[in-house]
CSV table of C-alpha atoms and ligand atoms in Angstrom, one decimal:
chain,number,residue,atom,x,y,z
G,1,UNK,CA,221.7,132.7,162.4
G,2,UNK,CA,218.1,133.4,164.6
G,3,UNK,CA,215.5,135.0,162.6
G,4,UNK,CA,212.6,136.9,164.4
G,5,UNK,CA,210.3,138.9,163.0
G,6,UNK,CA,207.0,140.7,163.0
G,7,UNK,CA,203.5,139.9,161.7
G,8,UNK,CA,200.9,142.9,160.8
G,9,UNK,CA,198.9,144.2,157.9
G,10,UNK,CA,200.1,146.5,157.0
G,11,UNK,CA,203.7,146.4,158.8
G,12,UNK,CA,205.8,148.6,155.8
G,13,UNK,CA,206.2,151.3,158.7
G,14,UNK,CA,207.6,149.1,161.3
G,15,UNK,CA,210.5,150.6,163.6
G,16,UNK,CA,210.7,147.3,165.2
G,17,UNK,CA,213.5,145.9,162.5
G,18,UNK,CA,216.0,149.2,163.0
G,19,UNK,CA,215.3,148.8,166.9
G,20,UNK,CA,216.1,145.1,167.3
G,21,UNK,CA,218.6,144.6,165.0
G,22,UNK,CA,220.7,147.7,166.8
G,23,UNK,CA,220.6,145.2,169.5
G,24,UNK,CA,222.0,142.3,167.5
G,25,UNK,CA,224.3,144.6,166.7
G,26,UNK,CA,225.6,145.8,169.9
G,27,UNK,CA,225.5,142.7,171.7
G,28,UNK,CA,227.5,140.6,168.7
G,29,UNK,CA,224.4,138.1,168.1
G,30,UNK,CA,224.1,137.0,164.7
G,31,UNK,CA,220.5,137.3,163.8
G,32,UNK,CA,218.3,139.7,161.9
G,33,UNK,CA,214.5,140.5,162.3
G,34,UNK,CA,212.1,140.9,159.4
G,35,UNK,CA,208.4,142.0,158.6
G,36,UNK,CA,205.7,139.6,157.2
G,37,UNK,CA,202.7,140.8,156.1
G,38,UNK,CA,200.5,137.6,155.8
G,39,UNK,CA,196.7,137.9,154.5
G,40,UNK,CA,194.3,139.4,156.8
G,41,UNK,CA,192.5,136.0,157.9
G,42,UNK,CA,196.1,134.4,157.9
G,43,UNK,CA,197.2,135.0,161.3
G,44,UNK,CA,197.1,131.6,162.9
G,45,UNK,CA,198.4,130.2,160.1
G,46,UNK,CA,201.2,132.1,159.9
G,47,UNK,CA,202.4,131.5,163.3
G,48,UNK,CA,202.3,128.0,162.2
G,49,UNK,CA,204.1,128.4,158.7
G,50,UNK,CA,207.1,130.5,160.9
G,51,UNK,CA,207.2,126.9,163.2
G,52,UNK,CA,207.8,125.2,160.1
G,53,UNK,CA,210.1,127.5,158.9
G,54,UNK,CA,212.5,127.5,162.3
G,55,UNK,CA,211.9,131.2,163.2
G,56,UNK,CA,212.6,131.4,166.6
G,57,UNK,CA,210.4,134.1,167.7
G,58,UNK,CA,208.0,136.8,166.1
G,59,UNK,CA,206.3,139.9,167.2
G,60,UNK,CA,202.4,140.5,166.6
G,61,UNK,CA,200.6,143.6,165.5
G,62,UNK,CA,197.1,144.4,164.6
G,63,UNK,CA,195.0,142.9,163.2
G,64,UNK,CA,196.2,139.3,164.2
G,65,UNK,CA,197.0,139.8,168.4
G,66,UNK,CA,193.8,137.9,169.1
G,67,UNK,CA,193.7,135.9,166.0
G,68,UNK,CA,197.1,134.3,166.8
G,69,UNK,CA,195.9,133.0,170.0
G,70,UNK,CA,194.3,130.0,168.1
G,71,UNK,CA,198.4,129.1,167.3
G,72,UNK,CA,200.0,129.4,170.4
G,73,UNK,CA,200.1,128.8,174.4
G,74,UNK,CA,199.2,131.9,175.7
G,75,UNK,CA,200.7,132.9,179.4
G,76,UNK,CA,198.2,134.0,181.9
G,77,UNK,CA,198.7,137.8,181.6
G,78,UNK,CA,198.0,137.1,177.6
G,79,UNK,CA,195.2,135.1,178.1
G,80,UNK,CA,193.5,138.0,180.6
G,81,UNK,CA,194.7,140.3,177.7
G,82,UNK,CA,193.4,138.7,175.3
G,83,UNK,CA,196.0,139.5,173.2
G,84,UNK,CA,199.2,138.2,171.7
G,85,UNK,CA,202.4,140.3,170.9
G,86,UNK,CA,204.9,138.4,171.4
G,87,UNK,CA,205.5,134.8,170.3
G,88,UNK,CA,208.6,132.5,171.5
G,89,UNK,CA,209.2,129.0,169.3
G,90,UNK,CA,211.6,127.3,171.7
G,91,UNK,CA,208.9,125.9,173.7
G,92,UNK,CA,206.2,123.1,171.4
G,93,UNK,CA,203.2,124.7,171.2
G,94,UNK,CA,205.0,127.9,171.3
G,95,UNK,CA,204.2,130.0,173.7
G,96,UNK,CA,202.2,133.5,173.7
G,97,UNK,CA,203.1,136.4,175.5
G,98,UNK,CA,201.4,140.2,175.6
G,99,UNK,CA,204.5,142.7,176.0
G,100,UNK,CA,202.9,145.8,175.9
G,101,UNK,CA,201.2,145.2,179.5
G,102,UNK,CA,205.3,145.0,181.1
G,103,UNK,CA,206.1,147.3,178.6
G,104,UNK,CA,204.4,150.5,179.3
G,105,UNK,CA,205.6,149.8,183.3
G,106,UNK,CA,209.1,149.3,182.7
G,107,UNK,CA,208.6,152.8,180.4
G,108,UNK,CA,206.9,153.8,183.5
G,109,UNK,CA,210.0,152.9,185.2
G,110,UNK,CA,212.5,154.0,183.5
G,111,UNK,CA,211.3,157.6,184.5
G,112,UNK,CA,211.1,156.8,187.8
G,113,UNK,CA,207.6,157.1,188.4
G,114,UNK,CA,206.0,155.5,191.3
G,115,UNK,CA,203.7,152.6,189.9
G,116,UNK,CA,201.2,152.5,193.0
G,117,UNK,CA,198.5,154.4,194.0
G,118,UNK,CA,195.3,155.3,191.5
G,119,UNK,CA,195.7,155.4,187.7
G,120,UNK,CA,193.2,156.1,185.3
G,121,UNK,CA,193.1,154.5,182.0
G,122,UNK,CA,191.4,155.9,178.6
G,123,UNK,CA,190.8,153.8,176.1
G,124,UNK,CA,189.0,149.9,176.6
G,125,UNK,CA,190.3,148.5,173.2
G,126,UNK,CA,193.8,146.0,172.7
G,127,UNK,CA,196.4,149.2,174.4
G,128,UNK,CA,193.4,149.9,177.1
G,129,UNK,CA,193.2,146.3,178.4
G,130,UNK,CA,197.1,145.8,177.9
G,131,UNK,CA,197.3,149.0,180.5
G,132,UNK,CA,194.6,148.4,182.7
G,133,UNK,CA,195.6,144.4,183.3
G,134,UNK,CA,199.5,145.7,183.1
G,135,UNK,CA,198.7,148.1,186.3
G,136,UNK,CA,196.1,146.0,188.1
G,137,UNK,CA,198.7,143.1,188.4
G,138,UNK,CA,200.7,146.3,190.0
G,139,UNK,CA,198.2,146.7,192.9
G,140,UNK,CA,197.3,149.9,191.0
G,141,UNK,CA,193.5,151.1,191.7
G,142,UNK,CA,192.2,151.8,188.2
G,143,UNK,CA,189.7,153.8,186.5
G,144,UNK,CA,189.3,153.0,183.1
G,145,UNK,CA,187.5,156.0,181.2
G,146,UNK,CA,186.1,154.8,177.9
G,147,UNK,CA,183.7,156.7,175.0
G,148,UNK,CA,181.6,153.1,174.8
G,149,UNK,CA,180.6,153.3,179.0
G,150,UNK,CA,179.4,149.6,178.5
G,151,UNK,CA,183.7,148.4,177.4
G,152,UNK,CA,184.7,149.9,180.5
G,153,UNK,CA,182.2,149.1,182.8
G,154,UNK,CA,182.9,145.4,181.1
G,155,UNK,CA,186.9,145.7,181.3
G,156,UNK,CA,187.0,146.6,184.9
G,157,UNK,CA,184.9,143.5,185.8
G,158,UNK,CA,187.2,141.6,184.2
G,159,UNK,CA,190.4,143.0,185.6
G,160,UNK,CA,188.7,143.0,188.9
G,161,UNK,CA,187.6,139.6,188.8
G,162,UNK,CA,190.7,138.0,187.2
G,163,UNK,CA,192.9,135.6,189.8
G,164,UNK,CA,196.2,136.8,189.5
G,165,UNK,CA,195.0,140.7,189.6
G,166,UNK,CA,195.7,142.3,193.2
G,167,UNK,CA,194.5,146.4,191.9
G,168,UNK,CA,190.8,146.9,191.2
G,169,UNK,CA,189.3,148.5,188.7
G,170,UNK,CA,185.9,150.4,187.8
G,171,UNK,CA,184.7,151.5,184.1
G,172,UNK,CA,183.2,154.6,183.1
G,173,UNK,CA,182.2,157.1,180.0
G,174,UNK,CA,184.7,160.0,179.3
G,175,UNK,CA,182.8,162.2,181.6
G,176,UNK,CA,184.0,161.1,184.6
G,177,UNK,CA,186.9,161.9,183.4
G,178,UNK,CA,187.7,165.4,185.7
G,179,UNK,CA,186.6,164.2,188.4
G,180,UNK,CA,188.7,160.7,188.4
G,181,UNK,CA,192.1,162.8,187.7
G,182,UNK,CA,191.4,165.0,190.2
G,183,UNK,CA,193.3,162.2,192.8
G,184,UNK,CA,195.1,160.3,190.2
G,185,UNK,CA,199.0,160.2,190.3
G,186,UNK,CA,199.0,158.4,186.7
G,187,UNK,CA,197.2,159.2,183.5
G,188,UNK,CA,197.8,156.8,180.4
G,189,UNK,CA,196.0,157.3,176.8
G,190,UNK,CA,195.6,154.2,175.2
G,191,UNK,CA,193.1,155.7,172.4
G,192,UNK,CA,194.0,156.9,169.4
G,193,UNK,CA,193.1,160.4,170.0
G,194,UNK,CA,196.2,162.4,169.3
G,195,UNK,CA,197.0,160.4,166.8
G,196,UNK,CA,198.7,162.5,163.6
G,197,UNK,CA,196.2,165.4,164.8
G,198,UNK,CA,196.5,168.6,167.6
G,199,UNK,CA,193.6,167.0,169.7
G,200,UNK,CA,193.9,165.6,173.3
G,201,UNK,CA,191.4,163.1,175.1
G,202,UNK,CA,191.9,164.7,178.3
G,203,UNK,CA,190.3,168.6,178.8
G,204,UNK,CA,193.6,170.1,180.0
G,205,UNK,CA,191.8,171.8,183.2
G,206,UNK,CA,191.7,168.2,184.4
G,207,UNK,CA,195.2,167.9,184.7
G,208,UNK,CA,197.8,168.8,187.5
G,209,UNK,CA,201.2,168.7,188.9
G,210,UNK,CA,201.2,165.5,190.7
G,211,UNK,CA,200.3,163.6,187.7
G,212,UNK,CA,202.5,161.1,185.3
G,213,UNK,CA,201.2,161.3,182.3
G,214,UNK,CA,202.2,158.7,179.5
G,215,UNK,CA,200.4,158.8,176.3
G,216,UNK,CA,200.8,155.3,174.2
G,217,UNK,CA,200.5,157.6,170.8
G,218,UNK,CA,203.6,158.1,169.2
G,219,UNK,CA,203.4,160.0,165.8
G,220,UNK,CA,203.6,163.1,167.0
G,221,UNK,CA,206.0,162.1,169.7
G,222,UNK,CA,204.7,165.6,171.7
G,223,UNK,CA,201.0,165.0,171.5
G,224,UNK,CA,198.6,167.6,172.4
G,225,UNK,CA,198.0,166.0,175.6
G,226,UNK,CA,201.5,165.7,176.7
G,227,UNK,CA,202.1,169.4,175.8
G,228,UNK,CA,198.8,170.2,178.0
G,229,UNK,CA,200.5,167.8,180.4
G,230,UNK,CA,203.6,169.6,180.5
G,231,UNK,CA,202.1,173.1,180.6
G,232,UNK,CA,200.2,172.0,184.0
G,233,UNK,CA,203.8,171.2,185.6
G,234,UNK,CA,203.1,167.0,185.1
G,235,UNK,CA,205.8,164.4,184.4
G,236,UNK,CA,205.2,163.0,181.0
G,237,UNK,CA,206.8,160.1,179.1
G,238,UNK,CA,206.0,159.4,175.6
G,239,UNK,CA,204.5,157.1,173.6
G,240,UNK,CA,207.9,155.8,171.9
G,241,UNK,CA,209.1,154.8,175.4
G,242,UNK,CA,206.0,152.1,175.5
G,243,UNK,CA,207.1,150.8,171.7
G,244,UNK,CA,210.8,150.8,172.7
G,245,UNK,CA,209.9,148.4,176.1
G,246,UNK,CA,207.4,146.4,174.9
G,247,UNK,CA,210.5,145.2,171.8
G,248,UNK,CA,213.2,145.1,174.8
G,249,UNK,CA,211.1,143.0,176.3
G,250,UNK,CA,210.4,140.6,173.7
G,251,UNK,CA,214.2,140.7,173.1
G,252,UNK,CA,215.0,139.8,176.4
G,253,UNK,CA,212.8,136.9,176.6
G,254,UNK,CA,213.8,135.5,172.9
G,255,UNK,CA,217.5,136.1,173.7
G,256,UNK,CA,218.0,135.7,177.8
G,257,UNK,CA,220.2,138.5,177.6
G,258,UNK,CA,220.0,142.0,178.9
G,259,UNK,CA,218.8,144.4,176.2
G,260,UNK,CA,220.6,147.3,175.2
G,261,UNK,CA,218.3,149.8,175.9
G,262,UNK,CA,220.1,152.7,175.0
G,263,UNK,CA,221.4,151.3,171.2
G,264,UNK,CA,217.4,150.3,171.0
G,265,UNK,CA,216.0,153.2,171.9
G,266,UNK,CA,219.0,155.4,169.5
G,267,UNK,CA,217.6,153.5,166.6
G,268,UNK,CA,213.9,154.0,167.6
G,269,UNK,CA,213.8,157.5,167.9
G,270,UNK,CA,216.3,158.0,164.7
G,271,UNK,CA,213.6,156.2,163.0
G,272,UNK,CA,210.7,158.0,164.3
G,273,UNK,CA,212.8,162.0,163.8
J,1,ATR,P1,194.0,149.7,170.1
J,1,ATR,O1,194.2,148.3,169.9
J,1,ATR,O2,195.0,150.6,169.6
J,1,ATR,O3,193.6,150.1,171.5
J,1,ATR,P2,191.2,149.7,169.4
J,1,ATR,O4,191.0,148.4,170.0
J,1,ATR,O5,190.5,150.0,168.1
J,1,ATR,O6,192.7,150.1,169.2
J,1,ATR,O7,190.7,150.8,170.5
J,1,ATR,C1,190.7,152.2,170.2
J,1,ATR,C2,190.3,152.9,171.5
J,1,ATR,O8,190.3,154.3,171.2
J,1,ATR,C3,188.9,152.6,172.0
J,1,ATR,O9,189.0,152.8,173.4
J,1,ATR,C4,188.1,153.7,171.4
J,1,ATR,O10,186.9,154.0,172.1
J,1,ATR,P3,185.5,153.1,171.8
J,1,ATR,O11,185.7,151.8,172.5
J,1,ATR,O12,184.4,153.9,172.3
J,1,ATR,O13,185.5,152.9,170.3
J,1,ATR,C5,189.0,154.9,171.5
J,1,ATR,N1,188.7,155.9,170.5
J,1,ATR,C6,188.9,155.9,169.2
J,1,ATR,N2,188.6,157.1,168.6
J,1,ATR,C7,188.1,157.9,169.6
J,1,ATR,C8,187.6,159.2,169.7
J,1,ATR,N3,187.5,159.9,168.6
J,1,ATR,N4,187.2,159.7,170.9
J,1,ATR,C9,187.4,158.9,172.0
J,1,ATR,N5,187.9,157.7,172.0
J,1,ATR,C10,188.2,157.1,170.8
């Protein structure tokens, strides 16, 4: 039997066991995925302890995705990151991996929109970098619109000045932020504004038809900005779509098999209802 798992503190709240496990289930792979919750300087070290152990591959939430990097190989896209989330043990070191970059274009994706053309980005912390590196590598053009100026202005010379990145990017404060959408065709919120309260990041005069708008908040599933979104004839996708790619993909790459998106995402949102 494989066991994978996921490192956080706290984790008790996790969806990821239901989610992956449904796709154990459906796909007849005998395995089972559990949460550890190691202390809070104990990231590294756990990554190392789960080596030991024979876990073949563990997810990583806060506060260890940058702390684990000290464990693992990190890919390029996770060393531009930053930022850790996925960890595979076949290779020795084991290798480090940032899903939620793929994650929130395959959500992106999966609702057909177009990823091209100019994005803007709010938020400059771990989900802002994911998204802005995530759509840069897409020859996106994006604007990253933070409330520090100075962590956008400094994000977007890093995305823009990275190798591997074919999009550019260019930081500024959450003023800018009408003007910006007034050409965008996608709109993510990687801030936690929205978050278990009715308020939106985004004045809802800013936004318009042609936009997508994906919002990487979750709980509420309809945030304020996606019902602003919605109300101004936009395409929206929700923040559980970003959580349930960012695990396929992690499960695709422990596994080599095709996820089953649909058992995944059945368990996901019966966890999150
Ligand atoms: P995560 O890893 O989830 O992205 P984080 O790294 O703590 O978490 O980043 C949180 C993001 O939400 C940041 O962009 C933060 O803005 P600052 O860089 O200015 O701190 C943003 N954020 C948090 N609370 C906010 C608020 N009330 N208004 C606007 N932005 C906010």
């Amino acid at each position: 039997m494989d066991v994978y798992g996921l490192i956080g503190n706290p984790v008790g709240h996790s969806l990821s066991p239901p989610m992956h496990e449904a796709g154990y289930e459906q796909l007849g792979i005998d395995a089972r995925y559990v949460t550890f919750e190691p202390p809070e300087d104990g990231g590294a070290e756990a990554v190392r302890s789960a080596a030991n152990l024979g876990v073949s591959g563990l997810n990583v939430t806060i506060p260890f995705k940058q702390d684990v990097l000290d464990a693992v190989e990190p890919d390029d896209l996770a060393a531009r990151i930053g930022a850790v989330n996925t960890i595979d043990f076949s290779t020795d070191p084991p290798t480090g991996h940032n899903t939620d970059a793929v994650g929130l274009v395959r959500a992106l994706e999966h609702h057909d929109v177009s990823i091209s053309g100019r994005a803007v980005v709010v938020g400059a912390g771990g989900a802002g970098r994911a998204a802005a590196f995530g759509l840069a590598d897409r020859s996106v053009t994006v604007d990253i619109a933070n409330r520090t100026t100075e962590k956008a202005t400094a994000l977007a010379e890093e995305v823009t000045s990275a190798d591997a990145v074919s999009g550019t990017a260019t930081g500024h404060g959450l003023d800018a932020i009408e003007e910006i959408l007034a050409d965008a065709d996608l709109l993510v919120n990687a801030t936690s504004v929205g978050m278990e309260e009715d308020r939106s990041p985004v004045p809802a005069e800013a936004l318009h038809g042609d936009l997508a708008v994906l919002d990487a908040v979750y709980s509420p599933l309809e945030t304020r900005l996606l019902k602003d979104a919605q109300a101004a004839g936009a395409t929206t996708v929700d923040g559980a779509w970003m959580l349930l790619y960012q695990g396929v993909e992690a499960f695709e790459r422990w596994t080599g098999e095709s996820a089953p998106v649909g058992a995944m995402n059945d368990a996901l949102r019966g966890g999150l209802e």
